Structures are given as structure tokens and as C-alpha cells.
Amino acid sequence: MGLWVKPSLDTKLHINFDWWKERGANFRVVLQSRLCDECREKYASLGAVGEIDWIDPDTAEITRVDGLWHSLRTCCSHKPNYITEQTPLAEAAFRILLANDNTPLTPVELQRIIGKRTPEAILTALAGKQVYMGIKPVVPSKSRPKK
Ligand SMILES: [Zn+2]
């Protein structure tokens, strides 16, 4: 258990993978369910796609990335039905974090991208004791316990 940080409108939030590990929850199953219809069909079997080499277009650096996540970022997240009017706020925030490679964002920044409701509403949706999809405040590195 880390330090409980009470999130504010300026708190950076991200998907915390320790949360997934602690629960033994399968992130890839969730990732797959957020793919567009075409990709979901293509990757119907999770074993069919592993890690792939991805070349950063800006730096030409090669990194190993999850093929599912890569498809979501480069294809599915650009589809108009990725986030719709009906998408609940917490889910919209989750999908934005997936699309931006889990770069931490504040409720203010998330609201600007979602373009509806208010930063306060997003904070309320994400900052309760009920963690949605592992979205948690980024713990400042100086207070992170040493392994
Ligand atoms: Zn797709």
C-alpha cells in the first residue's frame, strides 16, 4: 500500500499496473475489449499477437510494445466511436490514457480532451475510493517506497 494522496484538479492520473498485478486482473483482456470491431476480429485469439517492434517516427528508436496496445493507439482510438456521448466519464478517461500511451494527465487536461462535463466531475468520477481500471494518482518518485 502506498501513501494515499488525495487527488485534486492538478493531480496527474495514470493507469497503475501494480493495481492490475495486485488483483491478478488481465489487462490484455480489457485492452482487447476496447479494440474496434476489425481489430477485435483480427486479434480474436490473444495468443495471436505478442510484442512487436515499434519504431518511433520521431526518434527512430525501436521499442518492444504490446501488439494489442499498439493497434489500439494507431487504429481503434482514431475511430469516431472510440469515445462517444454515451461513454461514461471514467471510461472516457481510461480510453484517453490508453490512446496516449498512459501519459499522466490531470482532470483539467482530461476534461479538455473529453470536451464535455467539468474537471470537477472527472475528479469525482476517478478520485473516489473505488478505483476504475487502475486509474490512480501518480505517486511522486521521492515518496515511492524503495524495493
Ligand atoms: Zn482498430
mmCIF file with all atom_site columns, C-alpha atoms and ligand atoms in Angstrom:
data_model
loop_
_atom_site.group_PDB
_atom_site.id
_atom_site.type_symbol
_atom_site.label_atom_id
_atom_site.label_alt_id
_atom_site.label_comp_id
_atom_site.label_asym_id
_atom_site.label_entity_id
_atom_site.label_seq_id
_atom_site.pdbx_PDB_ins_code
_atom_site.Cartn_x
_atom_site.Cartn_y
_atom_site.Cartn_z
_atom_site.occupancy
_atom_site.B_iso_or_equiv
_atom_site.pdbx_formal_charge
_atom_site.auth_seq_id
_atom_site.auth_comp_id
_atom_site.auth_asym_id
_atom_site.auth_atom_id
_atom_site.pdbx_PDB_model_num
ATOM   1   C  CA . MET A 1 1   ? 0.000   0.000   0.000   1.00 0.00 ? 1   MET A CA 1
ATOM   2   C  CA . GLY A 1 2   ? 1.398   3.365   -0.980  1.00 0.00 ? 2   GLY A CA 1
ATOM   3   C  CA . LEU A 1 3   ? 0.720   6.708   0.503   1.00 0.00 ? 3   LEU A CA 1
ATOM   4   C  CA . TRP A 1 4   ? -2.869  7.814   -0.031  1.00 0.00 ? 4   TRP A CA 1
ATOM   5   C  CA . VAL A 1 5   ? -2.700  11.026  -1.995  1.00 0.00 ? 5   VAL A CA 1
ATOM   6   C  CA . LYS A 1 6   ? -5.925  12.968  -2.088  1.00 0.00 ? 6   LYS A CA 1
ATOM   7   C  CA . PRO A 1 7   ? -6.241  13.906  -5.733  1.00 0.00 ? 7   PRO A CA 1
ATOM   8   C  CA . SER A 1 8   ? -7.021  17.444  -6.814  1.00 0.00 ? 8   SER A CA 1
ATOM   9   C  CA . LEU A 1 9   ? -7.766  19.048  -10.193 1.00 0.00 ? 9   LEU A CA 1
ATOM   10  C  CA . ASP A 1 10  ? -3.998  19.296  -10.746 1.00 0.00 ? 10  ASP A CA 1
ATOM   11  C  CA . THR A 1 11  ? -3.145  15.727  -9.777  1.00 0.00 ? 11  THR A CA 1
ATOM   12  C  CA . LYS A 1 12  ? -1.638  13.698  -12.589 1.00 0.00 ? 12  LYS A CA 1
ATOM   13  C  CA . LEU A 1 13  ? -3.516  10.434  -13.063 1.00 0.00 ? 13  LEU A CA 1
ATOM   14  C  CA . HIS A 1 14  ? -2.451  7.329   -14.935 1.00 0.00 ? 14  HIS A CA 1
ATOM   15  C  CA . ILE A 1 15  ? -3.189  3.613   -15.194 1.00 0.00 ? 15  ILE A CA 1
ATOM   16  C  CA . ASN A 1 16  ? -1.289  1.978   -12.358 1.00 0.00 ? 16  ASN A CA 1
ATOM   17  C  CA . PHE A 1 17  ? -0.204  -1.517  -13.394 1.00 0.00 ? 17  PHE A CA 1
ATOM   18  C  CA . ASP A 1 18  ? 0.557   -2.558  -9.827  1.00 0.00 ? 18  ASP A CA 1
ATOM   19  C  CA . TRP A 1 19  ? -3.199  -2.313  -9.253  1.00 0.00 ? 19  TRP A CA 1
ATOM   20  C  CA . TRP A 1 20  ? -3.729  -4.873  -12.032 1.00 0.00 ? 20  TRP A CA 1
ATOM   21  C  CA . LYS A 1 21  ? -0.979  -7.113  -10.708 1.00 0.00 ? 21  LYS A CA 1
ATOM   22  C  CA . GLU A 1 22  ? -2.347  -6.994  -7.159  1.00 0.00 ? 22  GLU A CA 1
ATOM   23  C  CA . ARG A 1 23  ? -5.709  -8.194  -8.435  1.00 0.00 ? 23  ARG A CA 1
ATOM   24  C  CA . GLY A 1 24  ? -4.337  -10.722 -10.858 1.00 0.00 ? 24  GLY A CA 1
ATOM   25  C  CA . ALA A 1 25  ? -6.576  -8.999  -13.414 1.00 0.00 ? 25  ALA A CA 1
ATOM   26  C  CA . ASN A 1 26  ? -5.767  -9.478  -17.058 1.00 0.00 ? 26  ASN A CA 1
ATOM   27  C  CA . PHE A 1 27  ? -5.064  -6.099  -18.620 1.00 0.00 ? 27  PHE A CA 1
ATOM   28  C  CA . ARG A 1 28  ? -4.849  -7.599  -22.119 1.00 0.00 ? 28  ARG A CA 1
ATOM   29  C  CA . VAL A 1 29  ? -8.423  -8.918  -21.956 1.00 0.00 ? 29  VAL A CA 1
ATOM   30  C  CA . VAL A 1 30  ? -9.599  -5.400  -21.133 1.00 0.00 ? 30  VAL A CA 1
ATOM   31  C  CA . LEU A 1 31  ? -7.362  -3.951  -23.816 1.00 0.00 ? 31  LEU A CA 1
ATOM   32  C  CA . GLN A 1 32  ? -8.825  -6.355  -26.359 1.00 0.00 ? 32  GLN A CA 1
ATOM   33  C  CA . SER A 1 33  ? -12.375 -5.390  -25.425 1.00 0.00 ? 33  SER A CA 1
ATOM   34  C  CA . ARG A 1 34  ? -11.593 -1.731  -26.255 1.00 0.00 ? 34  ARG A CA 1
ATOM   35  C  CA . LEU A 1 35  ? -10.409 -2.527  -29.774 1.00 0.00 ? 35  LEU A CA 1
ATOM   36  C  CA . CYS A 1 36  ? -12.531 -1.600  -32.775 1.00 0.00 ? 36  CYS A CA 1
ATOM   37  C  CA . ASP A 1 37  ? -14.571 -4.366  -34.424 1.00 0.00 ? 37  ASP A CA 1
ATOM   38  C  CA . GLU A 1 38  ? -11.992 -5.027  -37.141 1.00 0.00 ? 38  GLU A CA 1
ATOM   39  C  CA . CYS A 1 39  ? -9.073  -5.309  -34.728 1.00 0.00 ? 39  CYS A CA 1
ATOM   40  C  CA . ARG A 1 40  ? -11.048 -7.394  -32.269 1.00 0.00 ? 40  ARG A CA 1
ATOM   41  C  CA . GLU A 1 41  ? -11.755 -9.848  -35.058 1.00 0.00 ? 41  GLU A CA 1
ATOM   42  C  CA . LYS A 1 42  ? -8.137  -9.795  -36.160 1.00 0.00 ? 42  LYS A CA 1
ATOM   43  C  CA . TYR A 1 43  ? -6.916  -10.460 -32.612 1.00 0.00 ? 43  TYR A CA 1
ATOM   44  C  CA . ALA A 1 44  ? -9.700  -12.800 -31.552 1.00 0.00 ? 44  ALA A CA 1
ATOM   45  C  CA . SER A 1 45  ? -7.099  -15.041 -30.022 1.00 0.00 ? 45  SER A CA 1
ATOM   46  C  CA . LEU A 1 46  ? -4.918  -13.158 -27.559 1.00 0.00 ? 46  LEU A CA 1
ATOM   47  C  CA . GLY A 1 47  ? -2.073  -15.535 -28.251 1.00 0.00 ? 47  GLY A CA 1
ATOM   48  C  CA . ALA A 1 48  ? -2.083  -14.440 -31.888 1.00 0.00 ? 48  ALA A CA 1
ATOM   49  C  CA . VAL A 1 49  ? -0.400  -11.180 -31.058 1.00 0.00 ? 49  VAL A CA 1
ATOM   50  C  CA . GLY A 1 50  ? 2.534   -10.718 -28.771 1.00 0.00 ? 50  GLY A CA 1
ATOM   51  C  CA . GLU A 1 51  ? 5.040   -7.963  -28.532 1.00 0.00 ? 51  GLU A CA 1
ATOM   52  C  CA . ILE A 1 52  ? 6.084   -6.242  -31.705 1.00 0.00 ? 52  ILE A CA 1
ATOM   53  C  CA . ASP A 1 53  ? 8.932   -3.931  -32.600 1.00 0.00 ? 53  ASP A CA 1
ATOM   54  C  CA . TRP A 1 54  ? 7.713   -0.386  -32.865 1.00 0.00 ? 54  TRP A CA 1
ATOM   55  C  CA . ILE A 1 55  ? 9.834   2.324   -34.420 1.00 0.00 ? 55  ILE A CA 1
ATOM   56  C  CA . ASP A 1 56  ? 9.223   5.774   -33.006 1.00 0.00 ? 56  ASP A CA 1
ATOM   57  C  CA . PRO A 1 57  ? 8.601   8.026   -36.037 1.00 0.00 ? 57  PRO A CA 1
ATOM   58  C  CA . ASP A 1 58  ? 10.323  10.970  -34.326 1.00 0.00 ? 58  ASP A CA 1
ATOM   59  C  CA . THR A 1 59  ? 13.384  9.401   -32.780 1.00 0.00 ? 59  THR A CA 1
ATOM   60  C  CA . ALA A 1 60  ? 13.659  6.188   -34.880 1.00 0.00 ? 60  ALA A CA 1
ATOM   61  C  CA . GLU A 1 61  ? 14.133  4.406   -31.574 1.00 0.00 ? 61  GLU A CA 1
ATOM   62  C  CA . ILE A 1 62  ? 12.912  0.801   -31.561 1.00 0.00 ? 62  ILE A CA 1
ATOM   63  C  CA . THR A 1 63  ? 10.881  -0.356  -28.578 1.00 0.00 ? 63  THR A CA 1
ATOM   64  C  CA . ARG A 1 64  ? 9.040   -3.568  -27.795 1.00 0.00 ? 64  ARG A CA 1
ATOM   65  C  CA . VAL A 1 65  ? 5.355   -2.844  -27.372 1.00 0.00 ? 65  VAL A CA 1
ATOM   66  C  CA . ASP A 1 66  ? 2.260   -4.902  -26.871 1.00 0.00 ? 66  ASP A CA 1
ATOM   67  C  CA . GLY A 1 67  ? 0.720   -5.506  -30.278 1.00 0.00 ? 67  GLY A CA 1
ATOM   68  C  CA . LEU A 1 68  ? -2.807  -5.062  -28.937 1.00 0.00 ? 68  LEU A CA 1
ATOM   69  C  CA . TRP A 1 69  ? -1.998  -1.735  -27.344 1.00 0.00 ? 69  TRP A CA 1
ATOM   70  C  CA . HIS A 1 70  ? -0.188  -0.635  -30.489 1.00 0.00 ? 70  HIS A CA 1
ATOM   71  C  CA . SER A 1 71  ? -3.277  -1.393  -32.612 1.00 0.00 ? 71  SER A CA 1
ATOM   72  C  CA . LEU A 1 72  ? -5.475  0.477   -30.195 1.00 0.00 ? 72  LEU A CA 1
ATOM   73  C  CA . ARG A 1 73  ? -3.237  3.534   -30.340 1.00 0.00 ? 73  ARG A CA 1
ATOM   74  C  CA . THR A 1 74  ? -2.687  3.605   -34.065 1.00 0.00 ? 74  THR A CA 1
ATOM   75  C  CA . CYS A 1 75  ? -6.105  2.409   -35.258 1.00 0.00 ? 75  CYS A CA 1
ATOM   76  C  CA . CYS A 1 76  ? -9.014  1.992   -32.855 1.00 0.00 ? 76  CYS A CA 1
ATOM   77  C  CA . SER A 1 77  ? -8.529  5.174   -30.826 1.00 0.00 ? 77  SER A CA 1
ATOM   78  C  CA . HIS A 1 78  ? -8.860  7.220   -34.019 1.00 0.00 ? 78  HIS A CA 1
ATOM   79  C  CA . LYS A 1 79  ? -12.300 5.789   -34.822 1.00 0.00 ? 79  LYS A CA 1
ATOM   80  C  CA . PRO A 1 80  ? -15.274 8.062   -34.131 1.00 0.00 ? 80  PRO A CA 1
ATOM   81  C  CA . ASN A 1 81  ? -16.962 5.535   -31.832 1.00 0.00 ? 81  ASN A CA 1
ATOM   82  C  CA . TYR A 1 82  ? -13.913 5.096   -29.567 1.00 0.00 ? 82  TYR A CA 1
ATOM   83  C  CA . ILE A 1 83  ? -15.356 7.715   -27.208 1.00 0.00 ? 83  ILE A CA 1
ATOM   84  C  CA . THR A 1 84  ? -18.955 8.769   -27.734 1.00 0.00 ? 84  THR A CA 1
ATOM   85  C  CA . GLU A 1 85  ? -21.521 10.913  -25.966 1.00 0.00 ? 85  GLU A CA 1
ATOM   86  C  CA . GLN A 1 86  ? -22.653 7.755   -24.154 1.00 0.00 ? 86  GLN A CA 1
ATOM   87  C  CA . THR A 1 87  ? -19.213 6.828   -22.829 1.00 0.00 ? 87  THR A CA 1
ATOM   88  C  CA . PRO A 1 88  ? -19.174 7.271   -19.031 1.00 0.00 ? 88  PRO A CA 1
ATOM   89  C  CA . LEU A 1 89  ? -16.602 9.801   -17.814 1.00 0.00 ? 89  LEU A CA 1
ATOM   90  C  CA . ALA A 1 90  ? -14.337 7.312   -16.056 1.00 0.00 ? 90  ALA A CA 1
ATOM   91  C  CA . GLU A 1 91  ? -14.340 5.062   -19.117 1.00 0.00 ? 91  GLU A CA 1
ATOM   92  C  CA . ALA A 1 92  ? -13.607 8.042   -21.392 1.00 0.00 ? 92  ALA A CA 1
ATOM   93  C  CA . ALA A 1 93  ? -10.634 8.939   -19.191 1.00 0.00 ? 93  ALA A CA 1
ATOM   94  C  CA . PHE A 1 94  ? -9.427  5.317   -19.313 1.00 0.00 ? 94  PHE A CA 1
ATOM   95  C  CA . ARG A 1 95  ? -9.654  5.288   -23.109 1.00 0.00 ? 95  ARG A CA 1
ATOM   96  C  CA . ILE A 1 96  ? -7.761  8.578   -23.372 1.00 0.00 ? 96  ILE A CA 1
ATOM   97  C  CA . LEU A 1 97  ? -4.956  7.221   -21.194 1.00 0.00 ? 97  LEU A CA 1
ATOM   98  C  CA . LEU A 1 98  ? -4.794  4.090   -23.369 1.00 0.00 ? 98  LEU A CA 1
ATOM   99  C  CA . ALA A 1 99  ? -4.663  6.212   -26.518 1.00 0.00 ? 99  ALA A CA 1
ATOM   100 C  CA . ASN A 1 100 ? -1.872  8.468   -25.235 1.00 0.00 ? 100 ASN A CA 1
ATOM   101 C  CA . ASP A 1 101 ? 0.330   5.593   -24.043 1.00 0.00 ? 101 ASP A CA 1
ATOM   102 C  CA . ASN A 1 102 ? -0.648  6.169   -20.417 1.00 0.00 ? 102 ASN A CA 1
ATOM   103 C  CA . THR A 1 103 ? 0.975   9.587   -20.220 1.00 0.00 ? 103 THR A CA 1
ATOM   104 C  CA . PRO A 1 104 ? -0.266  11.003  -16.886 1.00 0.00 ? 104 PRO A CA 1
ATOM   105 C  CA . LEU A 1 105 ? -2.953  13.685  -17.199 1.00 0.00 ? 105 LEU A CA 1
ATOM   106 C  CA . THR A 1 106 ? -4.772  15.867  -14.681 1.00 0.00 ? 106 THR A CA 1
ATOM   107 C  CA . PRO A 1 107 ? -8.591  16.081  -14.513 1.00 0.00 ? 107 PRO A CA 1
ATOM   108 C  CA . VAL A 1 108 ? -8.264  19.532  -16.125 1.00 0.00 ? 108 VAL A CA 1
ATOM   109 C  CA . GLU A 1 109 ? -6.280  18.101  -19.048 1.00 0.00 ? 109 GLU A CA 1
ATOM   110 C  CA . LEU A 1 110 ? -8.622  15.118  -19.378 1.00 0.00 ? 110 LEU A CA 1
ATOM   111 C  CA . GLN A 1 111 ? -11.651 17.400  -19.494 1.00 0.00 ? 111 GLN A CA 1
ATOM   112 C  CA . ARG A 1 112 ? -10.038 19.432  -22.274 1.00 0.00 ? 112 ARG A CA 1
ATOM   113 C  CA . ILE A 1 113 ? -9.644  16.249  -24.346 1.00 0.00 ? 113 ILE A CA 1
ATOM   114 C  CA . ILE A 1 114 ? -13.049 14.756  -23.499 1.00 0.00 ? 114 ILE A CA 1
ATOM   115 C  CA . GLY A 1 115 ? -14.677 18.108  -24.223 1.00 0.00 ? 115 GLY A CA 1
ATOM   116 C  CA . LYS A 1 116 ? -17.721 17.649  -22.015 1.00 0.00 ? 116 LYS A CA 1
ATOM   117 C  CA . ARG A 1 117 ? -18.678 17.975  -18.363 1.00 0.00 ? 117 ARG A CA 1
ATOM   118 C  CA . THR A 1 118 ? -16.222 19.654  -15.983 1.00 0.00 ? 118 THR A CA 1
ATOM   119 C  CA . PRO A 1 119 ? -12.808 18.856  -14.458 1.00 0.00 ? 119 PRO A CA 1
ATOM   120 C  CA . GLU A 1 120 ? -14.600 18.570  -11.091 1.00 0.00 ? 120 GLU A CA 1
ATOM   121 C  CA . ALA A 1 121 ? -16.927 15.882  -12.469 1.00 0.00 ? 121 ALA A CA 1
ATOM   122 C  CA . ILE A 1 122 ? -13.951 13.960  -13.837 1.00 0.00 ? 122 ILE A CA 1
ATOM   123 C  CA . LEU A 1 123 ? -12.160 14.239  -10.500 1.00 0.00 ? 123 LEU A CA 1
ATOM   124 C  CA . THR A 1 124 ? -15.252 12.890  -8.731  1.00 0.00 ? 124 THR A CA 1
ATOM   125 C  CA . ALA A 1 125 ? -15.554 10.026  -11.222 1.00 0.00 ? 125 ALA A CA 1
ATOM   126 C  CA . LEU A 1 126 ? -11.909 8.997   -10.795 1.00 0.00 ? 126 LEU A CA 1
ATOM   127 C  CA . ALA A 1 127 ? -10.814 10.006  -7.342  1.00 0.00 ? 127 ALA A CA 1
ATOM   128 C  CA . GLY A 1 128 ? -13.200 8.029   -5.176  1.00 0.00 ? 128 GLY A CA 1
ATOM   129 C  CA . LYS A 1 129 ? -12.082 5.071   -3.103  1.00 0.00 ? 129 LYS A CA 1
ATOM   130 C  CA . GLN A 1 130 ? -13.451 2.894   -5.914  1.00 0.00 ? 130 GLN A CA 1
ATOM   131 C  CA . VAL A 1 131 ? -10.575 2.705   -8.387  1.00 0.00 ? 131 VAL A CA 1
ATOM   132 C  CA . TYR A 1 132 ? -11.687 2.490   -12.008 1.00 0.00 ? 132 TYR A CA 1
ATOM   133 C  CA . MET A 1 133 ? -9.465  0.326   -14.241 1.00 0.00 ? 133 MET A CA 1
ATOM   134 C  CA . GLY A 1 134 ? -6.443  1.056   -12.088 1.00 0.00 ? 134 GLY A CA 1
ATOM   135 C  CA . ILE A 1 135 ? -6.564  4.805   -12.718 1.00 0.00 ? 135 ILE A CA 1
ATOM   136 C  CA . LYS A 1 136 ? -4.707  6.323   -9.761  1.00 0.00 ? 136 LYS A CA 1
ATOM   137 C  CA . PRO A 1 137 ? -2.703  9.410   -8.916  1.00 0.00 ? 137 PRO A CA 1
ATOM   138 C  CA . VAL A 1 138 ? 0.928   9.277   -9.956  1.00 0.00 ? 138 VAL A CA 1
ATOM   139 C  CA . VAL A 1 139 ? 2.953   8.767   -6.797  1.00 0.00 ? 139 VAL A CA 1
ATOM   140 C  CA . PRO A 1 140 ? 5.815   11.282  -6.713  1.00 0.00 ? 140 PRO A CA 1
ATOM   141 C  CA . SER A 1 141 ? 9.057   9.348   -7.065  1.00 0.00 ? 141 SER A CA 1
ATOM   142 C  CA . LYS A 1 142 ? 10.555  10.685  -3.832  1.00 0.00 ? 142 LYS A CA 1
ATOM   143 C  CA . SER A 1 143 ? 7.792   9.142   -1.737  1.00 0.00 ? 143 SER A CA 1
ATOM   144 C  CA . ARG A 1 144 ? 7.815   5.825   -3.592  1.00 0.00 ? 144 ARG A CA 1
ATOM   145 C  CA . PRO A 1 145 ? 8.990   3.044   -1.284  1.00 0.00 ? 145 PRO A CA 1
ATOM   146 C  CA . LYS A 1 146 ? 12.386  1.601   -2.168  1.00 0.00 ? 146 LYS A CA 1
ATOM   147 C  CA . LYS A 1 147 ? 12.464  -2.041  -3.182  1.00 0.00 ? 147 LYS A CA 1
HETATM 148 ZN ZN . ZN  B 2 .   ? -8.682  -0.939  -34.699 1.00 0.00 ? 1   ZN  B ZN 1
#
